[in-house]
XYZ file of C-alpha atoms in Angstrom:
478
model
C 149.817 174.765 120.301
C 151.951 171.663 120.651
C 153.002 169.980 123.886
C 156.610 170.338 122.730
C 156.489 174.047 121.911
C 158.133 176.655 124.172
C 154.792 178.493 124.405
C 153.169 175.437 125.958
C 156.058 174.284 128.136
C 157.243 177.621 129.479
C 153.959 179.525 129.753
C 150.647 177.729 129.160
C 151.194 174.536 131.178
C 152.710 176.265 134.233
C 149.918 178.876 134.231
C 147.139 176.253 134.138
C 148.791 174.055 136.762
C 149.379 177.032 139.041
C 145.737 178.085 138.710
C 144.507 174.566 139.473
C 146.882 174.333 142.429
C 146.153 177.634 144.174
C 142.499 178.304 143.333
C 139.674 176.601 145.262
C 139.154 173.031 144.108
C 135.638 173.907 142.948
C 137.210 176.026 140.230
C 139.194 173.167 138.688
C 136.777 172.243 135.922
C 136.302 175.873 134.936
C 140.052 176.453 134.737
C 140.532 173.285 132.683
C 137.611 174.018 130.346
C 138.601 177.633 129.637
C 142.282 176.775 129.347
C 141.465 173.917 126.976
C 139.438 176.130 124.649
C 142.294 178.648 124.602
C 144.708 175.796 123.857
C 142.527 174.580 120.982
C 141.903 178.047 119.572
C 145.633 178.789 119.260
C 145.968 175.963 116.763
C 142.500 175.566 115.290
C 141.410 179.201 115.055
C 137.848 179.534 113.793
C 137.335 175.766 113.986
C 136.858 176.334 117.702
C 133.331 177.447 116.765
C 132.730 174.052 115.130
C 133.866 172.312 118.309
C 131.586 174.519 120.405
C 128.616 173.849 118.106
C 129.099 170.093 118.451
C 129.390 170.467 122.214
C 126.130 172.436 122.402
C 124.182 169.814 120.409
C 125.458 166.843 122.415
C 125.108 168.561 125.793
C 121.537 169.591 125.033
C 120.615 166.061 123.961
C 122.092 164.375 127.033
C 119.223 164.717 129.555
C 116.620 163.629 126.989
C 118.575 160.428 126.301
C 118.484 159.171 129.883
C 116.339 156.088 130.587
C 113.273 157.004 132.576
C 112.075 154.649 135.302
C 108.631 156.232 135.150
C 108.280 155.667 131.386
C 107.900 159.376 130.729
C 110.298 159.178 127.777
C 109.382 156.282 125.466
C 112.300 154.132 124.347
C 111.511 154.698 120.679
C 111.761 158.473 121.068
C 115.084 158.161 122.862
C 116.379 155.806 120.183
C 115.499 158.200 117.381
C 117.114 161.068 119.275
C 120.270 159.006 119.715
C 120.322 158.190 116.009
C 119.883 161.857 115.182
C 122.665 163.080 117.475
C 125.130 160.373 116.406
C 124.268 161.095 112.766
C 124.989 164.769 113.381
C 128.368 163.960 114.946
C 129.308 161.614 112.119
C 128.120 164.104 109.488
C 130.481 166.744 110.899
C 133.343 164.238 110.758
C 132.476 163.036 107.248
C 132.092 166.523 105.789
C 135.328 167.973 107.116
C 137.489 164.870 106.937
C 136.217 162.885 103.963
C 134.489 165.296 101.566
C 137.719 166.013 99.716
C 138.553 162.316 99.378
C 135.038 161.455 98.214
C 134.924 164.197 95.585
C 138.367 163.146 94.324
C 137.044 159.629 93.734
C 133.962 160.972 91.959
C 136.142 163.233 89.823
C 138.406 160.310 88.901
C 135.393 158.223 87.910
C 133.892 161.091 85.908
C 137.228 161.504 84.157
C 136.859 158.045 82.666
C 133.957 159.421 80.646
C 135.524 162.769 79.900
C 133.650 164.528 82.692
C 134.760 166.765 85.493
C 133.602 167.065 89.089
C 134.511 169.860 91.508
C 136.773 168.737 94.349
C 135.961 169.930 97.857
C 138.933 171.518 99.567
C 138.265 171.743 103.301
C 140.880 172.225 105.998
C 140.911 169.428 108.574
C 140.084 170.645 112.100
C 142.648 169.511 114.663
C 141.493 166.525 116.693
C 138.118 166.163 114.950
C 138.300 162.360 114.988
C 138.933 162.387 118.724
C 136.306 164.859 119.877
C 133.731 163.201 117.600
C 134.347 159.856 119.299
C 134.120 161.519 122.718
C 130.738 162.993 121.829
C 129.437 159.655 120.570
C 130.662 157.914 123.718
C 128.889 160.516 125.839
C 125.450 160.156 124.255
C 125.629 156.358 123.869
C 126.693 155.773 127.482
C 123.808 157.971 128.647
C 121.337 156.179 126.370
C 122.474 152.814 127.736
C 122.011 154.045 131.302
C 125.658 153.498 132.176
C 126.136 157.057 133.412
C 123.764 160.012 133.940
C 123.827 163.055 131.687
C 125.763 166.099 132.866
C 123.662 169.117 133.784
C 126.670 171.364 134.310
C 128.041 172.748 131.006
C 131.408 173.413 132.626
C 131.859 169.749 133.567
C 130.758 168.707 130.087
C 133.194 171.164 128.527
C 135.942 169.760 130.738
C 135.319 166.227 129.474
C 135.101 167.067 125.784
C 137.730 169.792 125.477
C 140.258 168.712 128.146
C 143.489 169.816 126.499
C 145.655 166.788 127.439
C 143.520 164.475 125.276
C 141.701 166.877 122.926
C 144.057 166.843 119.942
C 145.272 163.228 119.830
C 143.757 161.179 122.621
C 143.732 158.865 124.404
C 140.069 158.377 123.581
C 138.317 158.605 126.949
C 134.944 156.895 127.073
C 132.428 158.889 129.100
C 131.889 156.129 131.647
C 135.639 156.102 132.343
C 135.711 159.711 133.506
C 132.165 160.560 134.602
C 132.907 159.752 138.245
C 136.002 161.986 138.162
C 134.215 165.130 136.985
C 132.836 166.056 140.431
C 135.519 168.259 141.947
C 136.577 166.332 145.061
C 140.317 166.627 144.500
C 142.256 166.790 147.779
C 145.862 165.787 147.084
C 146.830 168.305 144.446
C 150.572 168.332 145.128
C 150.658 164.520 145.139
C 148.925 164.458 141.749
C 151.460 166.884 140.285
C 154.346 164.902 141.762
C 152.979 161.675 140.245
C 152.042 163.118 136.859
C 155.058 165.227 136.023
C 157.565 162.341 135.634
C 155.098 160.647 133.269
C 154.833 163.875 131.269
C 158.632 164.162 131.199
C 158.960 160.589 129.898
C 156.648 161.396 127.007
C 158.589 164.579 126.239
C 161.816 162.559 126.081
C 160.268 159.997 123.742
C 159.044 162.708 121.405
C 161.862 165.242 121.436
C 164.877 162.954 121.721
C 163.866 159.899 119.694
C 160.830 160.467 117.437
C 161.814 163.914 116.156
C 165.426 162.838 115.630
C 164.373 159.886 113.466
C 161.860 161.914 111.428
C 164.280 163.425 108.816
C 165.786 160.012 108.087
C 162.344 158.408 107.723
C 161.163 161.238 105.467
C 164.222 160.814 103.257
C 163.608 157.073 102.884
C 159.909 157.348 102.067
C 160.462 160.229 99.622
C 163.032 158.255 97.634
C 161.866 157.937 94.001
C 160.781 154.479 92.894
C 163.686 154.094 90.467
C 166.173 154.849 93.280
C 164.585 152.690 95.985
C 166.791 149.890 97.315
C 166.560 147.024 99.765
C 168.542 148.972 102.372
C 166.505 152.183 102.010
C 163.211 150.298 102.166
C 164.118 148.459 105.370
C 165.709 151.527 106.942
C 162.567 153.553 106.245
C 160.170 150.838 107.437
C 162.016 150.141 110.689
C 162.684 153.824 111.262
C 159.007 154.680 110.872
C 157.969 151.764 113.077
C 160.076 153.294 115.843
C 159.254 156.931 115.077
C 155.498 156.339 115.169
C 155.663 154.387 118.416
C 157.823 156.906 120.274
C 155.861 159.839 118.851
C 152.384 158.534 119.667
C 153.203 156.743 122.909
C 155.169 159.840 123.905
C 152.088 161.984 123.305
C 149.983 159.530 125.310
C 152.434 159.625 128.218
C 152.377 163.416 128.164
C 148.562 163.459 128.033
C 148.198 160.941 130.864
C 150.773 162.808 132.936
C 149.042 166.141 132.331
C 145.685 164.607 133.185
C 147.083 163.250 136.450
C 148.516 166.661 137.342
C 145.053 168.145 136.791
C 143.456 165.464 138.967
C 142.177 163.051 136.278
C 143.128 159.434 135.634
C 143.124 158.986 131.863
C 143.185 155.447 130.422
C 146.400 153.815 129.304
C 146.986 153.780 125.555
C 150.109 151.637 125.028
C 151.526 148.538 126.701
C 154.702 147.488 124.881
C 152.904 146.598 121.609
C 156.072 145.465 119.823
C 156.447 142.633 122.326
C 153.190 141.059 121.123
C 153.183 137.404 120.133
C 150.075 137.660 117.940
C 148.334 140.405 115.974
C 145.385 139.928 118.327
C 147.658 140.755 121.248
C 149.142 143.683 119.331
C 145.714 145.305 119.165
C 145.314 144.818 122.910
C 148.518 146.799 123.392
C 148.536 149.408 120.573
C 146.262 152.482 120.772
C 144.219 150.602 123.343
C 141.691 153.383 123.826
C 140.748 153.241 120.122
C 140.425 149.448 120.228
C 138.178 149.676 123.281
C 136.026 152.345 121.632
C 135.452 150.266 118.490
C 134.815 147.169 120.603
C 132.168 148.850 122.761
C 130.404 150.993 120.154
C 130.783 149.004 116.909
C 131.972 145.404 117.345
C 129.704 144.349 120.230
C 126.582 146.132 118.873
C 127.154 144.290 115.576
C 127.059 141.017 117.498
C 130.702 140.564 118.417
C 131.609 136.895 118.372
C 128.226 135.656 119.633
C 126.693 134.396 116.381
C 129.217 132.087 114.801
C 132.451 132.426 112.886
C 131.013 134.036 109.752
C 129.370 136.883 111.698
C 132.523 137.334 113.782
C 134.687 137.655 110.679
C 132.222 140.103 109.158
C 132.250 142.213 112.304
C 136.041 142.226 112.449
C 136.166 143.284 108.803
C 133.774 146.170 109.402
C 135.685 147.332 112.470
C 139.062 147.357 110.763
C 137.864 149.001 107.577
C 136.467 151.741 109.825
C 139.669 151.772 111.889
C 141.734 152.353 108.780
C 139.371 154.992 107.435
C 139.246 156.721 110.837
C 142.969 157.372 110.577
C 142.733 159.248 107.322
C 140.915 159.844 104.058
C 143.275 157.864 101.826
C 143.366 154.398 100.313
C 146.619 153.670 102.140
C 144.796 153.784 105.484
C 141.964 151.631 104.172
C 144.435 149.035 102.905
C 146.231 149.121 106.256
C 142.952 148.527 108.078
C 141.915 145.702 105.738
C 145.387 144.160 106.129
C 145.134 144.048 109.920
C 141.544 142.847 109.799
C 142.581 139.993 107.494
C 145.439 139.028 109.824
C 143.068 138.901 112.787
C 140.587 136.755 110.859
C 143.354 134.359 109.803
C 144.559 134.059 113.397
C 141.042 133.277 114.637
C 140.301 130.854 111.822
C 143.428 128.755 112.452
C 143.533 129.135 116.233
C 146.711 131.211 116.133
C 145.326 134.006 118.312
C 146.602 132.457 121.547
C 150.125 132.601 122.963
C 152.153 129.392 122.416
C 153.526 127.711 125.533
C 156.919 126.638 124.224
C 159.569 129.418 124.527
C 160.968 128.848 121.041
C 157.464 129.054 119.558
C 156.740 132.308 121.411
C 160.003 133.765 120.146
C 159.243 132.777 116.554
C 155.671 134.091 116.737
C 156.857 137.355 118.281
C 159.340 137.857 115.440
C 156.672 137.054 112.843
C 154.151 139.423 114.454
C 156.679 142.254 114.504
C 157.530 141.609 110.852
C 153.851 141.726 109.864
C 153.351 144.955 111.811
C 156.360 146.561 110.097
C 154.948 145.619 106.678
C 151.641 147.194 107.653
C 153.278 150.478 108.698
C 154.611 150.871 105.168
C 151.037 151.336 103.917
C 150.299 153.633 106.847
C 153.201 155.975 106.022
C 153.480 155.817 102.231
C 152.128 158.640 100.076
C 149.963 156.210 98.081
C 149.394 152.518 97.583
C 151.791 152.399 94.618
C 154.657 153.779 96.696
C 153.870 151.318 99.473
C 153.934 148.355 97.088
C 157.209 149.589 95.593
C 158.828 149.771 99.025
C 157.457 146.370 100.059
C 158.715 144.862 96.832
C 162.237 146.075 97.577
C 161.989 144.819 101.156
C 161.278 141.322 99.835
C 164.019 141.282 97.186
C 167.557 141.786 98.565
C 170.084 143.806 96.582
C 173.463 145.364 97.315
C 172.874 148.855 95.984
C 173.015 150.605 99.356
C 171.771 154.109 100.183
C 171.339 157.187 98.051
C 173.233 160.386 98.865
C 170.075 161.977 100.259
C 169.431 159.102 102.658
C 173.099 158.903 103.667
C 173.037 162.605 104.510
C 169.913 162.138 106.620
C 171.337 159.092 108.400
C 173.827 160.906 110.628
C 175.898 159.098 113.238
C 173.674 160.501 115.981
C 170.514 159.223 114.280
C 172.069 155.821 113.704
C 172.890 155.529 117.414
C 169.354 156.622 118.341
C 167.870 154.186 115.819
C 169.814 151.274 117.304
C 169.017 152.367 120.845
C 165.314 152.790 120.089
C 165.279 149.352 118.446
C 165.856 147.865 121.909
C 162.080 148.180 122.343
C 161.787 145.227 119.955
C 163.589 142.944 122.419
C 162.254 144.073 125.786
C 159.776 141.855 127.665
C 156.074 142.645 127.608
C 156.117 143.840 131.219
C 156.628 146.108 133.028
C 155.375 149.067 130.994
C 157.491 152.155 131.633
C 154.700 154.752 131.909
C 152.634 153.267 134.756
C 155.849 152.090 136.455
C 157.245 155.604 136.408
C 154.010 157.140 137.662
C 153.228 154.973 140.647
C 155.863 152.333 141.476
C 158.235 152.841 144.394
C 160.786 150.158 143.530
C 164.478 150.906 143.007
C 164.263 150.478 139.180
C 161.293 152.872 139.061
C 163.146 155.410 141.200
C 166.236 155.147 138.990
C 164.089 155.631 135.902
C 162.422 158.698 137.424
C 165.776 160.235 138.333
C 167.157 159.628 134.838
C 164.083 161.018 133.095
C 163.806 164.064 135.366
C 167.476 165.025 135.095
C 169.305 163.957 131.944
C 166.243 163.260 129.784
C 164.244 166.334 130.720
C 167.261 168.627 130.477
C 168.249 167.406 127.020
C 164.644 167.560 125.820
C 164.375 171.147 127.044
C 167.474 172.079 125.046
C 166.017 170.508 121.898
C 162.718 172.333 122.384
C 164.489 175.642 123.055
C 166.467 175.301 119.826
C 163.290 174.690 117.846
C 164.145 171.126 116.778
C 160.658 169.714 117.255
C 157.815 168.782 114.906
C 154.042 168.317 115.278
C 152.802 165.032 116.685
C 151.977 162.532 113.952
C 148.475 161.878 115.261
C 147.539 165.567 115.091
C 146.605 164.930 111.453
C 143.912 162.443 112.450
């Protein structure tokens, strides 16, 4: 079930919100947990059993991982239990997400010697990367003593399976939401009033902009290598840069808005990333919940930046190889991760990871950062590394060939206007960020934005959804 499907918008969401609103507040977690499992089952089917199995293992391990002031549970035993549970979580992720990729590589290697190796063909469970990271956050935060284990399976099920963030984030660390799981919600109507405009903003981003740009982007990236041109390459790269941002940030706005309506404050995930002046800043603004997760559970445990430059660069390399691989079982994602890791290392090595003071220098660095990000998205979107290199090669070598008939057909006047309008995000200042402004600010600009989103934007989005012109969120595949 997608957030932009009529089934969700007209039936599921209103039913859950109505139940949370009218039933006693002590029932909230139960309503959210049951509704979330129904939401997941409509799209994942039998994979719901896999999710439940992972939940059972992690919930059962929680109490035994807590530090014990009376030394009744030796630290070594807790450490081995943590290793076992995290290994279980990662094994589930590796088997279902990477077994096919791994066996393909083995088969290719065996083919060099005339051999053959069977390729594993496993369907990818929706949201497996996200609920795996939630489980790991839960057990690690308990082991560290940052939050106590949950004894109530309903509260645990609410955290792990909460439908706003289950399929595509944001990634909510356990310590960020543990204090919200007790059901002390008092201002239910205020929460709905604050969250719904944020949800509507995300719906507008997705339905009006991201889905409208998708056919044009698909046409550009599916252009054969011998027909690729300078214009098609740049149109596809810029189009995808905008499509991905409005699709994923739109999902995040919808998730945060839904969470607020249910009485939860989910963490922010985007903060105008295309206004960044450095790649370091970009990763503080893009998919922030993923960056925080890798920082807290990989980068800092590896030593962070505490043991000299060489160890810091090694740790950054590990984190961004894993970041790329987390996004998908393909060499394109690995290359994209290595590319960003290398850019971060270069910035640190030369002291370019800070914002210049002079306005002209900030402007130049912002343009360069955006250009580097656009190049990186080509690897992220391309079918394989060869296609990505072909497109990048055409982006670097101008020609006057123009567009193919297929791309011209996809680039309608409406899409061109939307593309140019969406490109305004490249030139806007870093602050304020629209989502939080819309949700909580009471200024005249915030009020005007709310009125526009809730009338024109929401109405047009509803028409697009009703006519079936929507597509799955891009991050559902991760």
